[in-house]
Coordinates of C-alpha atoms in Angstrom, one line a residue:
X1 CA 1.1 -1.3 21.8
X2 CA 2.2 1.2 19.1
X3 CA 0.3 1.3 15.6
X4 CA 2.0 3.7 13.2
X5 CA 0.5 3.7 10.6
X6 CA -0.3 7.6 8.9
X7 CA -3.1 9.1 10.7
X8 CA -7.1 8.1 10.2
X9 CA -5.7 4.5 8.9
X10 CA -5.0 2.7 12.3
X11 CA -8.4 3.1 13.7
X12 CA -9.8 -0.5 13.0
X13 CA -6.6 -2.3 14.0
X14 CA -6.6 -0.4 17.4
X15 CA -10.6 -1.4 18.0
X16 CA -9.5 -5.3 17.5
X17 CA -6.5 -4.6 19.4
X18 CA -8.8 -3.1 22.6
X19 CA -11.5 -6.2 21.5
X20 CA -8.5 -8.6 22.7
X21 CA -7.1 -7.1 25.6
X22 CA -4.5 -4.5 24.7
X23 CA -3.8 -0.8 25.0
X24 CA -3.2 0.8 21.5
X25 CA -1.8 4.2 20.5
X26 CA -2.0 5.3 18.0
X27 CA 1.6 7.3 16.4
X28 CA 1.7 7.8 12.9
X29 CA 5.4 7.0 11.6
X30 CA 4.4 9.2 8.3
X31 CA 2.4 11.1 7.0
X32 CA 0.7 11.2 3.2
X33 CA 1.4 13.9 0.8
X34 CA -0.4 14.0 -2.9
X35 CA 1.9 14.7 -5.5
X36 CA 0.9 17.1 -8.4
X37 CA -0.1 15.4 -11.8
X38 CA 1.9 16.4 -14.4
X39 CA 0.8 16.8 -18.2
X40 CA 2.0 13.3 -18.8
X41 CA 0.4 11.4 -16.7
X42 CA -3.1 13.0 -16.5
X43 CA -3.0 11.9 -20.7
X44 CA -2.4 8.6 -19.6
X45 CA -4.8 8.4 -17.2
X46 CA -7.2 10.0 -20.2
X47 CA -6.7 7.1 -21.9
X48 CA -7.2 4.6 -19.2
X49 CA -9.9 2.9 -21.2
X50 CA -6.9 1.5 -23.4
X51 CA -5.6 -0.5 -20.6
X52 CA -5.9 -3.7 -19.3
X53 CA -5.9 -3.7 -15.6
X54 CA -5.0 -0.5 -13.3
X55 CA -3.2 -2.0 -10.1
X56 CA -3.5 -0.2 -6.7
X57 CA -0.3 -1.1 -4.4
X58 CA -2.5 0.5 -1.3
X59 CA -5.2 2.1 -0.2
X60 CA -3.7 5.0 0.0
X61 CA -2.8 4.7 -4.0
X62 CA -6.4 3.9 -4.2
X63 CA -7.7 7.0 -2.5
X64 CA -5.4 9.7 -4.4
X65 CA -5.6 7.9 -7.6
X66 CA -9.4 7.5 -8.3
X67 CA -10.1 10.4 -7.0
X68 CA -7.9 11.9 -9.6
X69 CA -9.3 9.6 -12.3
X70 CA -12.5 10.4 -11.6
X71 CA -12.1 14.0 -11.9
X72 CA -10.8 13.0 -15.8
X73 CA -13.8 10.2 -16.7
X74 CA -17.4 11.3 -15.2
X75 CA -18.2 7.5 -16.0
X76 CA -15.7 5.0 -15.1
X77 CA -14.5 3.2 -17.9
X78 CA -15.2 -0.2 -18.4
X79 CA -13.8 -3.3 -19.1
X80 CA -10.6 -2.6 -17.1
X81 CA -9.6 -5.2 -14.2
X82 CA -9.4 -2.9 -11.0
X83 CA -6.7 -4.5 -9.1
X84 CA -6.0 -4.6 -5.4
X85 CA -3.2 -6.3 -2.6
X86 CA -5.9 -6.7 -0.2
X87 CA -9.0 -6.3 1.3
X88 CA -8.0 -2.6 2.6
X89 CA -7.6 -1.5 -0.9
X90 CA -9.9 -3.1 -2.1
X91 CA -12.7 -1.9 -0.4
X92 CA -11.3 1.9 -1.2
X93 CA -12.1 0.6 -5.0
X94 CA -15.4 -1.1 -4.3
X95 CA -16.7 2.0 -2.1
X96 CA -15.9 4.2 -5.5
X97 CA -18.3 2.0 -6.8
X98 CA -16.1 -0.7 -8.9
X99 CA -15.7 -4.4 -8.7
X100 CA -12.0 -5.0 -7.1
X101 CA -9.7 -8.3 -7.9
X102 CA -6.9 -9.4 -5.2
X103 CA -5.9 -12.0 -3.9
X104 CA -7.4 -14.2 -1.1
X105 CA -4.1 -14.8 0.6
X106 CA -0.5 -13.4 0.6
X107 CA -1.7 -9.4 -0.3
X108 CA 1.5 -8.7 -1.7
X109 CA 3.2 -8.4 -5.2
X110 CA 3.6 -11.6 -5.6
X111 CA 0.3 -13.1 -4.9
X112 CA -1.2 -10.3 -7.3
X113 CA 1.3 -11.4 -10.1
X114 CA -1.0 -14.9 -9.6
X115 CA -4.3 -13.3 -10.2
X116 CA -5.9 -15.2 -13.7
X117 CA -5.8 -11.7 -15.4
X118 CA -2.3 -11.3 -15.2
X119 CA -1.5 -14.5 -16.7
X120 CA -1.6 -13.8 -20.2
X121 CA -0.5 -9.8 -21.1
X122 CA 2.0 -9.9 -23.6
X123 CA 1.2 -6.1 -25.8
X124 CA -1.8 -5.6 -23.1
X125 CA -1.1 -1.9 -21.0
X126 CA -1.0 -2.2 -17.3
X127 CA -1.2 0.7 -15.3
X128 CA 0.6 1.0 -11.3
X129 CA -0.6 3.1 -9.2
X130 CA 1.3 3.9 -6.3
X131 CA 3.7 6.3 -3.5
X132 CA 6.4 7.6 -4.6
X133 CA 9.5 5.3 -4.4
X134 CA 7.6 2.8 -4.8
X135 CA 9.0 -1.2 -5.4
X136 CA 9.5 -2.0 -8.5
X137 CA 9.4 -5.6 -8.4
X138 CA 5.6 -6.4 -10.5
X139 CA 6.5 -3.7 -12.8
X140 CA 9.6 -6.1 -14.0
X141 CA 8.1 -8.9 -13.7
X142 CA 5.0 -7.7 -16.0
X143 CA 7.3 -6.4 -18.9
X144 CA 9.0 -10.0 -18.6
X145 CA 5.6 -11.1 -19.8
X146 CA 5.5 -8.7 -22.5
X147 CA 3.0 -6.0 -20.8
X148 CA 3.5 -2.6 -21.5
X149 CA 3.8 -0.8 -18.1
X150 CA 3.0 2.6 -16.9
X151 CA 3.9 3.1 -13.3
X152 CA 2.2 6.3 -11.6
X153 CA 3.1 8.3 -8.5
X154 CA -0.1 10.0 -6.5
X155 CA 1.8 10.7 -3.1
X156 CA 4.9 10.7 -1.4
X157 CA 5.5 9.1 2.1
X158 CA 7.1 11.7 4.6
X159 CA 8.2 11.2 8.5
X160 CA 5.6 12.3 10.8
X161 CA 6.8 15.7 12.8
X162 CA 4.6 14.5 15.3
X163 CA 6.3 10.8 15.7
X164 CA 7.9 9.2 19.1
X165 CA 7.9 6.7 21.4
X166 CA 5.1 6.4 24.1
X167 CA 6.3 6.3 27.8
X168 CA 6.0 2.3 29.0
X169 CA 5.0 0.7 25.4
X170 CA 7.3 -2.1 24.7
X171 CA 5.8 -3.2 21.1
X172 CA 5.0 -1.9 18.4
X173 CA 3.9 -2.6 14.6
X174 CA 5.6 -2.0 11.5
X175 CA 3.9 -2.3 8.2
X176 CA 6.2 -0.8 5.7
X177 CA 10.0 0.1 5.2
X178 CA 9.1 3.5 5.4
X179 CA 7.9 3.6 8.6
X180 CA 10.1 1.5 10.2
X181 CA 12.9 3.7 9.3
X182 CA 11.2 7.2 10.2
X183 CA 10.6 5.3 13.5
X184 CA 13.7 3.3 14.2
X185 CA 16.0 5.5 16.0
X186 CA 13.0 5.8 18.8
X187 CA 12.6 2.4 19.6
X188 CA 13.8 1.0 22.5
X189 CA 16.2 -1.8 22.0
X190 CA 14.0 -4.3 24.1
X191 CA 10.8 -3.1 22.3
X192 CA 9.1 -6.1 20.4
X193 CA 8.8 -5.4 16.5
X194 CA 6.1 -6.8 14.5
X195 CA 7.0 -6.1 11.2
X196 CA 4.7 -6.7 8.1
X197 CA 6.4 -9.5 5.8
X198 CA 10.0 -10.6 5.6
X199 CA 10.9 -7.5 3.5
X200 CA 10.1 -5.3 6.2
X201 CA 11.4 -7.9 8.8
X202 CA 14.7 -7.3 6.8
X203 CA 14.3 -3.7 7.0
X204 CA 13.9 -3.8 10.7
X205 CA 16.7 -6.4 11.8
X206 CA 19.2 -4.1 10.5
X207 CA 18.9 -1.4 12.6
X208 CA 17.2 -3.6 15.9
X209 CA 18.5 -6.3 18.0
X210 CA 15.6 -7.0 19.9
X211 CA 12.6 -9.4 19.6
X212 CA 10.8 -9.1 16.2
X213 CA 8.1 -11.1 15.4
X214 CA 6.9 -11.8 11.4
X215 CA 3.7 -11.2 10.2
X216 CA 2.2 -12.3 6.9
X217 CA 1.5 -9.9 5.5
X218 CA 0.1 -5.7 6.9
X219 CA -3.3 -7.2 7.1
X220 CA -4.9 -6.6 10.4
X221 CA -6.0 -10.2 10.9
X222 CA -1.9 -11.2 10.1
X223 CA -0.5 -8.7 12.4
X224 CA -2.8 -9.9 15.4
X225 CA -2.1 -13.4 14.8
X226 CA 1.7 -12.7 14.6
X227 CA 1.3 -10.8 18.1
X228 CA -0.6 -13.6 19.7
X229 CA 1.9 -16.6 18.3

């Protein structure tokens, strides 16, 4: 069993993977690079008070970009909704010492689009955090609202040099686009994919004709229940 995701963010997957019987390894498919913030950004993120909500598409968004924030605001500012797409994020946000909203089911664009807070936005600023690269897809639907939308990049997403495929596993998980393609050409054709959502299902079925299994969503809880089905 083969989790990739970057290094030091597979850990509690693998422990509930052991906890059920399996074998995990752990190969990063990328690896996480902070991007430098330029003038224009750090003066938005100087004037974060003026916003309505500040979205984190990961936890990785979460880590680089409060820990940029905070180095701009020694008191957080307040009244802001701190938004996550799951628990993972989430708890980055809630470990910095804010209260996090995300949804309880879906943890993707679209079930954050749903959260109360986002219903009504029309001139109200909404800040994205996120990779470089990113998807774009809340962003539009946001300004379709009438938001006024700033969309920040904290870190880029590169291939691990350290990748490849470990003698005698025959599955492996898949929870983004990215990975699955800095991993693809080492799978083996018979290899069962679990890939994180039907985008990333998509992704996947392009390049491999073998058994693929959908998850949910990249939650640990969805990914074991889609290996078990």
């Amino acid at each position: 069993m083969v989790i990739t995701r970057p290094a030091g963010q597979g850990e509690a997957l693998a422990a509930r993977l052991r906890e059920a019987g399996h074998e995990p390894l752990c190969v990063p498919a990328l690896r996480i690079e902070p991007l430098p913030l330029a003038d224009d950004h750090r003066r938005r993120l100087m004037d974060l008070d003026l916003y309505h909500a500040v979205f984190f598409v990961s936890a990785n968004a979460a880590h680089q970009a409060l820990e940029r924030i905070a180095d701009l605001w020694p008191q957080w500012p307040v009244g802001l909704h701190w938004l996550a797409v799951g628990e993972s994020t989430a708890a980055v946000i809630r470990a910095a010492g804010l209260t996090p909203e995300y949804p309880t089911s879906g943890f993707n664009s679209e079930a954050v689009l749903a959260l109360p807070c986002l219903a009504r936005v029309a001139d109200r600023r909404i800040l994205i955090c996120r990779g470089d690269g990113g998807r774009d897809w809340l962003a539009a639907r946001l300004r379709e609202r009438g938001a006024m939308v700033d969309v920040l990049p904290f870190y880029r997403r590169l291939p691990d040099p350290h990748r490849h495929w470990p003698e005698g596993a025959d599955t492996v998980m898949i929870t983004s686009v990215e990975g699955w393609r800095a991993l693809a050409d080492r799978v083996p054709a018979g290899a069962t994919v679990i890939a994180a959502g039907e985008r990333v299902a998509a992704a996947v079925a392009e390049d491999h004709g073998g058994p693929l299994r959908i998850a949910a969503s990249a939650h640990d809880a969805d990914m074991l229940a889609a290996l078990a089905s």
